[in-house]
Short mmCIF file of C-alpha atoms in Angstrom, two decimals:
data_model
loop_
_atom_site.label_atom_id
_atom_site.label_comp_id
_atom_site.label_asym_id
_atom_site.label_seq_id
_atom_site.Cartn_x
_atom_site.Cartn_y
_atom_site.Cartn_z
CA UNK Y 405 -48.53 -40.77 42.36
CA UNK Y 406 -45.94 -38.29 41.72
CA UNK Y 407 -45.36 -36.20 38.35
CA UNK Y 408 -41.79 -34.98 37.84
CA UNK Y 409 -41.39 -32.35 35.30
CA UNK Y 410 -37.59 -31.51 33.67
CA UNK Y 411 -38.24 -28.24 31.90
CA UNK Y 412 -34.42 -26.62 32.69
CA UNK Y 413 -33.68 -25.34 29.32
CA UNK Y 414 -35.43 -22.00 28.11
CA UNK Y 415 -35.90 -23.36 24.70
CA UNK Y 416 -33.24 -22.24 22.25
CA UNK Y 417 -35.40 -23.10 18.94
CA UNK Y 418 -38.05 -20.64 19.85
CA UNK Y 419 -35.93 -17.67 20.76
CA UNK Y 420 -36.96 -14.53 20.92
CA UNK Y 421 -40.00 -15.84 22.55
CA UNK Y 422 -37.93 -17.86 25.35
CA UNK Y 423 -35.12 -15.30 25.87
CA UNK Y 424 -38.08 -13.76 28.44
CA UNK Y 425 -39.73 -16.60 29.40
CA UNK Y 426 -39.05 -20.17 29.44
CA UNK Y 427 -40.63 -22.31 26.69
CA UNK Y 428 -42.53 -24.56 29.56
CA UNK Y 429 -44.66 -21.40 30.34
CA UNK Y 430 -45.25 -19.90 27.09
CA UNK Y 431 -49.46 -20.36 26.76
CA UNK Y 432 -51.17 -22.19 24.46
CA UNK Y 433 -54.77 -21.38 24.18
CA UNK Y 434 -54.18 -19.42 26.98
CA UNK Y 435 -52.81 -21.87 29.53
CA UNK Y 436 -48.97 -22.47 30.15
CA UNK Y 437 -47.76 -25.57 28.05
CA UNK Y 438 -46.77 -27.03 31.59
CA UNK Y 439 -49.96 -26.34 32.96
CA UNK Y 440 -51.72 -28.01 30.13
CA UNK Y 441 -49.15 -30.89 30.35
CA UNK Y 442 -49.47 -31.64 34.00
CA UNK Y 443 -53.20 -31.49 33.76
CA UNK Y 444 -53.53 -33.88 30.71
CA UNK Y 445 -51.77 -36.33 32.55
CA UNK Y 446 -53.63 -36.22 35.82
CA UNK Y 447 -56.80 -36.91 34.14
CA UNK Y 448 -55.12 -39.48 32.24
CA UNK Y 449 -53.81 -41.22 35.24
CA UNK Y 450 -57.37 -40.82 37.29
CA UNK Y 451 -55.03 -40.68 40.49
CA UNK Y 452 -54.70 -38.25 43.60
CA UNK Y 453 -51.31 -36.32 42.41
CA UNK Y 454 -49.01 -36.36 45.34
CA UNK Y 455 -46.54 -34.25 44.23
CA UNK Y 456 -45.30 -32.42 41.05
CA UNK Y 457 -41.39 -31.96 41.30
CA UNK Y 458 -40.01 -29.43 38.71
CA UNK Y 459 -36.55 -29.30 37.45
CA UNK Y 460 -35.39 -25.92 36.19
CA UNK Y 461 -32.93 -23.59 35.72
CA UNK Y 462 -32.01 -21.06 38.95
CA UNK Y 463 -32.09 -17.99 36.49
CA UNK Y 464 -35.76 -18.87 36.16
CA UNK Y 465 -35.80 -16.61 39.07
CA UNK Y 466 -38.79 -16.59 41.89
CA UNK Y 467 -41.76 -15.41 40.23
CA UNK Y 468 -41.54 -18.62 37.84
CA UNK Y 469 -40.82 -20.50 40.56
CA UNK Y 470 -43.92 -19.19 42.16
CA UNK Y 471 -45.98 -19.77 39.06
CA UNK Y 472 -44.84 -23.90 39.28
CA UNK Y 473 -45.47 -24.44 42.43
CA UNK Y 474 -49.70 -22.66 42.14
CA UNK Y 475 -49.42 -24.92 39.00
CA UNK Y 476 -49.02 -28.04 41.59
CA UNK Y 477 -51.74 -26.39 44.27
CA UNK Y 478 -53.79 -26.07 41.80
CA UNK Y 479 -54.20 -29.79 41.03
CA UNK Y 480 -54.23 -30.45 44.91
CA UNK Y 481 -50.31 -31.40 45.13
CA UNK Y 482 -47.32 -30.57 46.59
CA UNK Y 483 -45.45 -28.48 44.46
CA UNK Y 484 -41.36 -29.14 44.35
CA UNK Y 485 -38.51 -26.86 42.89
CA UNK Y 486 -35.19 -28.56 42.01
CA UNK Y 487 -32.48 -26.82 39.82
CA UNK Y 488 -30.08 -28.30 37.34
CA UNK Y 489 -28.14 -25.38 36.24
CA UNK Y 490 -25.95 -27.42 33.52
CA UNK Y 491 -27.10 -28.78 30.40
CA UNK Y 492 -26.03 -32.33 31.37
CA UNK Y 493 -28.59 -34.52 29.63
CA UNK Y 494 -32.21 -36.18 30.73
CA UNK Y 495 -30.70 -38.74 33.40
CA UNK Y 496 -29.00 -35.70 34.98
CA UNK Y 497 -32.16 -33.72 35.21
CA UNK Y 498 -34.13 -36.27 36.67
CA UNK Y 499 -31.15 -37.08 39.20
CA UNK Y 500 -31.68 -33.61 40.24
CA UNK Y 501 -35.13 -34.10 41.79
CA UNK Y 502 -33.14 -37.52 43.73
CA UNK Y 503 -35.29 -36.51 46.74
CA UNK Y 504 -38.48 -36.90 45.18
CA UNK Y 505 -37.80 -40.46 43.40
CA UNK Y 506 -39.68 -42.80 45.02
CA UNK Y 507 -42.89 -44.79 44.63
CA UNK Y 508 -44.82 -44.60 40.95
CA UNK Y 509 -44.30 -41.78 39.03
CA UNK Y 510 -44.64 -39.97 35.89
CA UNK Y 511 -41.49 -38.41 33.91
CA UNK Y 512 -42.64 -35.48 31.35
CA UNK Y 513 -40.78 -33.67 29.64
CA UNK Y 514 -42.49 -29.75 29.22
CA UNK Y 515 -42.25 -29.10 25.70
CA UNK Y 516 -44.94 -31.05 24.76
CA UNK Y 517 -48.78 -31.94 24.84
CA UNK Y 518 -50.97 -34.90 24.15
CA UNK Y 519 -54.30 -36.16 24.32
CA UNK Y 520 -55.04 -39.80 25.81
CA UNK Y 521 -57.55 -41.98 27.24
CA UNK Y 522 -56.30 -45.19 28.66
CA UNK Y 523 -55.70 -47.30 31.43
CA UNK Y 524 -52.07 -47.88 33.02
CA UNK Y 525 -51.30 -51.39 32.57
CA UNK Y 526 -50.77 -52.92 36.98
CA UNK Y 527 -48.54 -55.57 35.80
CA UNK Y 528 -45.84 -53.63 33.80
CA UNK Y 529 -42.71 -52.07 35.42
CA UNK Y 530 -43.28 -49.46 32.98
CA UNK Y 531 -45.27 -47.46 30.43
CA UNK Y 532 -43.38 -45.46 27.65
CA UNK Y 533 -45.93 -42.95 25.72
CA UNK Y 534 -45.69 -43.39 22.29
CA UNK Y 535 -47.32 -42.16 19.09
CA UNK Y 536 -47.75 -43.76 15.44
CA UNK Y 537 -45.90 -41.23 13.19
CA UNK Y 538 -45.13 -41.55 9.62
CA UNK Y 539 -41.68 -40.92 9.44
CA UNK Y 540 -39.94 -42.95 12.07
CA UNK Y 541 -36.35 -42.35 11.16
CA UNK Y 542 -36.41 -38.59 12.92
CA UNK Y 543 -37.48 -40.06 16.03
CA UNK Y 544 -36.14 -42.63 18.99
CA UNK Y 545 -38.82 -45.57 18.88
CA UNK Y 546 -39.86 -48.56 20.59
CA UNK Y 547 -39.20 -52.05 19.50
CA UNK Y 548 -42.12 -54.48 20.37
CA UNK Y 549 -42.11 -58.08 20.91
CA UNK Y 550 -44.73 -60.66 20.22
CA UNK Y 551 -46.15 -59.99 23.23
CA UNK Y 552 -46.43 -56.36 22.69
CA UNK Y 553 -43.65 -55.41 25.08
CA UNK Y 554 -41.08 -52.81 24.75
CA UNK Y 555 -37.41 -54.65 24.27
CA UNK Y 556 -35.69 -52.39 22.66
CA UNK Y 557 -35.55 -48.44 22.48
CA UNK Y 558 -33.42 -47.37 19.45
CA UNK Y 559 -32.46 -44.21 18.86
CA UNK Y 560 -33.88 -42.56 14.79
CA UNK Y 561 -33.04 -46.03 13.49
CA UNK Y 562 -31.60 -46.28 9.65
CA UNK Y 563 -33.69 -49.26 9.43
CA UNK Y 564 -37.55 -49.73 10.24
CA UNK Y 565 -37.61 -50.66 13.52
CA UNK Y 566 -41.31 -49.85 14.19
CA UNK Y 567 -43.24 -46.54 13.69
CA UNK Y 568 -44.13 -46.12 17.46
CA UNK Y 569 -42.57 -42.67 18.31
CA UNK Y 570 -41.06 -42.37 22.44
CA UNK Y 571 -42.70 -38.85 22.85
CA UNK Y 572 -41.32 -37.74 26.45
CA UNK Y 573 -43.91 -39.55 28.90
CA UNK Y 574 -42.89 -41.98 31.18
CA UNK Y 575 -44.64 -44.23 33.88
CA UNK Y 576 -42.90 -45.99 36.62
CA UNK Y 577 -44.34 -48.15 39.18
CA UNK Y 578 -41.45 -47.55 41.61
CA UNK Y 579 -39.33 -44.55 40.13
CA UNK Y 580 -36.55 -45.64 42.54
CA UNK Y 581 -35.58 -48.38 40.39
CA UNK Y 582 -34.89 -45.95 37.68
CA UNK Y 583 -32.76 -43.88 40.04
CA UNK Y 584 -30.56 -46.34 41.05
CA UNK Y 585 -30.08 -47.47 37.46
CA UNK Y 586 -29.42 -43.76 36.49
CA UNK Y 587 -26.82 -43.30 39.77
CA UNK Y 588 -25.20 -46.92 38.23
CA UNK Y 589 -24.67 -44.45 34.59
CA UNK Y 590 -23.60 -41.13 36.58
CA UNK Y 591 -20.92 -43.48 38.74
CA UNK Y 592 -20.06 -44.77 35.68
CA UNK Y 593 -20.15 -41.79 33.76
CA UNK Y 594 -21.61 -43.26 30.77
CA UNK Y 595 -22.47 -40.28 27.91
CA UNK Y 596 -24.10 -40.18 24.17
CA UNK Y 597 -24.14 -37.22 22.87
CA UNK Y 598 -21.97 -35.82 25.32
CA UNK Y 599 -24.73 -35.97 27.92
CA UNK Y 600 -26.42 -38.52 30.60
CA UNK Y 601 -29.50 -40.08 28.77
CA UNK Y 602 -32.56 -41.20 30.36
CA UNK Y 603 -32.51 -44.28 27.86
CA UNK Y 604 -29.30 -45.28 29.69
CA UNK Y 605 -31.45 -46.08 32.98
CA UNK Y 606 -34.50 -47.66 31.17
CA UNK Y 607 -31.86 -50.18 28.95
CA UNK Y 608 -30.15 -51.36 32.85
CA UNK Y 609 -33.96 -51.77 33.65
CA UNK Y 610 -34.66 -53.89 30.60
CA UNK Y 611 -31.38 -56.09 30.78
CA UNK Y 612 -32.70 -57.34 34.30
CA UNK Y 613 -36.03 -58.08 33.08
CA UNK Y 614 -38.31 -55.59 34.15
CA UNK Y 615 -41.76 -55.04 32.13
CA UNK Y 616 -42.28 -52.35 29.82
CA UNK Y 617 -45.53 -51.56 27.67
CA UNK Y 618 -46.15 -48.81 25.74
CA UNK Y 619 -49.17 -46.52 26.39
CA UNK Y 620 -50.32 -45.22 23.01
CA UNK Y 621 -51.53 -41.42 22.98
CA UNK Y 622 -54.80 -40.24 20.61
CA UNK Y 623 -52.42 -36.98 19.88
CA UNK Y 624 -49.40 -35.75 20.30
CA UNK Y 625 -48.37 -31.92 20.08
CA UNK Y 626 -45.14 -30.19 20.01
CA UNK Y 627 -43.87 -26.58 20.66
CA UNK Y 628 -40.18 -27.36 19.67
CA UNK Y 629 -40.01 -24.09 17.62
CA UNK Y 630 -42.55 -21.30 16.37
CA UNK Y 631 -44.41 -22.87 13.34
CA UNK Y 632 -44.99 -26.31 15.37
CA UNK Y 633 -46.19 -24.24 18.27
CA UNK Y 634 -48.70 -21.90 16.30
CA UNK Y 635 -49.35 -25.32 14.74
CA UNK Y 636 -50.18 -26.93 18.76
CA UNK Y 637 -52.05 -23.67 19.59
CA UNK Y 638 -54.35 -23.98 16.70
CA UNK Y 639 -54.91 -27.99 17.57
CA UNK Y 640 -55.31 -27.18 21.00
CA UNK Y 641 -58.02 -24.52 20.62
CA UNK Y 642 -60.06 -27.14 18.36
CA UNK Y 643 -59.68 -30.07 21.04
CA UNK Y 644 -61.14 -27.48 23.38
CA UNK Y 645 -63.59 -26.16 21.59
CA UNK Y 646 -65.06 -29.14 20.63
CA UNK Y 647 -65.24 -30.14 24.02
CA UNK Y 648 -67.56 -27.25 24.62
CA UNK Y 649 -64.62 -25.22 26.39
CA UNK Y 650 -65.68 -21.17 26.62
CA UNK Y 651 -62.85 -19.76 25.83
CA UNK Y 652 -63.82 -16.30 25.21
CA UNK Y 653 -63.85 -14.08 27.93
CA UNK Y 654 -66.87 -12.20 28.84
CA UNK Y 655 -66.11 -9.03 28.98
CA UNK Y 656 -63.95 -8.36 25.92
CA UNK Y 657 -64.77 -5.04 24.38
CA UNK Y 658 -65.55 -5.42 20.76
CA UNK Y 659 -66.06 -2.66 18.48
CA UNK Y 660 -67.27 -3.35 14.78
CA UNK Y 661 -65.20 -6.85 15.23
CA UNK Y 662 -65.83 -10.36 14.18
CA UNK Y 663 -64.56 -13.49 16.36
CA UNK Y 664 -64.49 -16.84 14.12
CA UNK Y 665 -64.01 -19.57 16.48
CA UNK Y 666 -62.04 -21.86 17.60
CA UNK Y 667 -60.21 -18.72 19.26
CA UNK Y 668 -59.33 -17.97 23.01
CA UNK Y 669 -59.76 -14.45 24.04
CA UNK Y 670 -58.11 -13.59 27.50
CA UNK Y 671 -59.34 -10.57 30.20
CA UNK Y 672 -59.17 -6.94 29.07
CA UNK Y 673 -59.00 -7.61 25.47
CA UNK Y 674 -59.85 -4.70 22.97
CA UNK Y 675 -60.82 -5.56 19.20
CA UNK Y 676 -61.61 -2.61 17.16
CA UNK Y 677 -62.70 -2.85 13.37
CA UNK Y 678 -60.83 -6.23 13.84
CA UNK Y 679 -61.49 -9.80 12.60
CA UNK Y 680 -59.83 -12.57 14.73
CA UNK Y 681 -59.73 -16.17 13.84
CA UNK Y 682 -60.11 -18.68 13.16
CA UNK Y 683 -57.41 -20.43 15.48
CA UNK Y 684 -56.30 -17.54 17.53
CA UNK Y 685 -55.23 -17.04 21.10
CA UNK Y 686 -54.98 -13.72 22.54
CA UNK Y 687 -53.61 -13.30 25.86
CA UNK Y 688 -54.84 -10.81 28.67
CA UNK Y 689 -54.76 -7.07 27.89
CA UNK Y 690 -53.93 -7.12 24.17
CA UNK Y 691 -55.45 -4.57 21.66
CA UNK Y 692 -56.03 -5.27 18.30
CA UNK Y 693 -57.30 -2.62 16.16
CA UNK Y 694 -57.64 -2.40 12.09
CA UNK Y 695 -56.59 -5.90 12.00
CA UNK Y 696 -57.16 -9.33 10.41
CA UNK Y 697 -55.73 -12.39 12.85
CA UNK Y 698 -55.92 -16.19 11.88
CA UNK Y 699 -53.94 -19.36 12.80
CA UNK Y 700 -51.74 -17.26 15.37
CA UNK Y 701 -50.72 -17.02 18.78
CA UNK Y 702 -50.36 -13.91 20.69
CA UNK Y 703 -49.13 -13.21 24.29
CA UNK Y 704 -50.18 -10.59 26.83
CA UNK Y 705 -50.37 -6.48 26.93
CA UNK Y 706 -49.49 -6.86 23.14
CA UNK Y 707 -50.99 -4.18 20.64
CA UNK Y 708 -51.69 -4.71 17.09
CA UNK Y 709 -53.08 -2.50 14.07
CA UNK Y 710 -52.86 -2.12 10.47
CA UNK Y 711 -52.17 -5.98 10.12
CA UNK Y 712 -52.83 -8.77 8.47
CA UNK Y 713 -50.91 -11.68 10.42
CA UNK Y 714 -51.44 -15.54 9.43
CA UNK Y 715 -48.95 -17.86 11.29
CA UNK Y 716 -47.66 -15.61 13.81
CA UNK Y 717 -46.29 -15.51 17.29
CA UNK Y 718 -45.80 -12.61 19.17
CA UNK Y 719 -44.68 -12.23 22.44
CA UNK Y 720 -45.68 -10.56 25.58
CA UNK Y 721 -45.51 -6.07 25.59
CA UNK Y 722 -45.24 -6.26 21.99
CA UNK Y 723 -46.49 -3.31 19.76
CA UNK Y 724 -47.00 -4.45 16.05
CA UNK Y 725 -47.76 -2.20 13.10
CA UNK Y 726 -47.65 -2.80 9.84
CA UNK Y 727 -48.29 -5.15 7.39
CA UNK Y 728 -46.02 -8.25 7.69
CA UNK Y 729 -47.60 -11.58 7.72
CA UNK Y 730 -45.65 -14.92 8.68
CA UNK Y 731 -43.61 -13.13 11.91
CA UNK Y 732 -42.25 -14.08 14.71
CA UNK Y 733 -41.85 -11.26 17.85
CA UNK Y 734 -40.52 -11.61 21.47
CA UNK Y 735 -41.37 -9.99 24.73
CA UNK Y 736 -41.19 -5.76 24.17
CA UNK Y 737 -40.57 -5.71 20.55
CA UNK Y 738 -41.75 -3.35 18.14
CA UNK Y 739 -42.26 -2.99 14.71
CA UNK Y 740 -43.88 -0.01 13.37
#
């Protein structure tokens, strides 16, 4: 099984966080959103991971690069780096990893999380992720038939089509079908929205037949922008704290402070006269003194005091003092 992961664009909804880093790494409840994402699905698929091809941007530069590939180790794969340095669409992006498209394989794309238990379906050519939402209009869904196959993929339909939401998770049994299907729309240079769409590939497969099913997830988490992301951090540190996660690191330095969990606490932390949570994530080295912290997500080496933050983000080297409340801070910023 292979896991290919388009993540080229930094994120442009969740600047000034992403002008730094790209959105893909960013942490959420202390772990890299495509570390998270890659993991979720390797325990949803039960499967040795072959290899986990990434599709970036080159001025991601090396150390990311680095990063992806102990990402890929870490799970016991092979860890591939392929580059699509123009924003030319989902079917491009995948095309870019050409060399890896062979044999089953999952498509994710890195701005998103979920939480699943099920079984991949042996028989289907196929399994789309989707999720139940409530307003199906603002989304590209799945049509089902009788059967409970996937005929139809229509794009935030006027109409209701159904309420089954395509959240960015794809299984193929043999991904080289899809890439000859996506080489027939390249050759043929066939564009919506002035890009080459994955959908494009997946409607050649359905015209000749080929089996699709959808594979319902329990949850489904985005980190599109900042609210939604604070939003997936706070989710995310209840998932893992009620699966008994310790997400505190033991040798924080607390001084007159109060921790109200769900929170995750990284190395070298300081808290003095501070109260922090509930649903907070602190990355490594941060200081937090004279503070109140709750529903907010903070990077590394930040420093905080005199604050009273609900609904925050704030990035990585940041130094924050004041008395602002619903911010949102990139890498080296500072407000005093």
């Amino acid at each position: 099984m292979k896991i290919i992961v388009p993540m080229a664009g930094r994120g442009s909804r969740l600047r000034p966080h992403t002008l730094t880093i790209p959105k893909p790494l960013i942490p959420i409840a202390g772990k890299p959103i495509v570390h998270r994402l890659v993991e979720d699905i390797a325990g949803v698929l039960n499967q040795d991971i072959e290899e986990i091809a990434f599709i970036i941007h080159e001025s991601f530069g090396k150390q990311v690069e680095a990063d992806l590939i102990a990402i890929a180790e870490k799970l016991g794969s092979k860890g591939t780096i392929y580059y699509q340095n123009e924003a030319l669409g989902t079917g491009h992006a995948i095309m870019c990893a050409k060399d890896s498209l062979s044999g089953p394989a999952v498509i994710a794309y890195a701005d998103t999380l979920i939480r699943a238990d099920f079984d991949l379906d042996q028989n289907a050519d196929s399994v789309i992720w989707v999720k139940q939402v409530d307003q199906p209009e603002a989304f590209g869904v799945v049509n089902l038939n009788s059967s409970g196959e996937i005929i139809e993929l229509v794009e935030k339909p006027k109409e209701f089509v159904s309420d089954l939401a395509v959240i960015g998770i794809y299984y193929f049994k043999d991904v080289a079908v899809l890439k000859n299907e996506l080489q027939w729309v390249l050759d043929n240079n066939i564009i919506h929205g002035g890009e080459y769409q994955i959908n494009d590939g997946i409607k050649q497969m359905m015209a000749k037949g080929m089996k699709f099913v959808p594979g319902e997830v329990a949850e489904w988490m985005d980190c599109g922008n900042k609210d939604v992301t604070v939003e997936t951090n706070t989710r995310m540190l209840g998932f893992l704290h009620n699966d008994g996660e310790h997400l505190v690191d033991y040798g924080v330095k607390s001084e007159n402070s109060t921790i109200i969990p769900p929170c995750y606490i990284g190395e070298d932390v300081v808290l003095i006269n501070a109260t922090v949570g509930p649903n907070v994530s602190l990355g490594k080295g941060c200081h937090v003194t004279n503070s109140t912290i709750k529903n907010s997500l903070v990077q590394t080496h930040s420093h905080i005091k005199n604050a009273n933050l609900d609904n925050a983000m704030i990035g990585n080297h940041a130094s924050f003092d004041g008395n602002f409340t619903s911010i949102s801070i990139g890498d080296y910023s500072v407000l005093e």
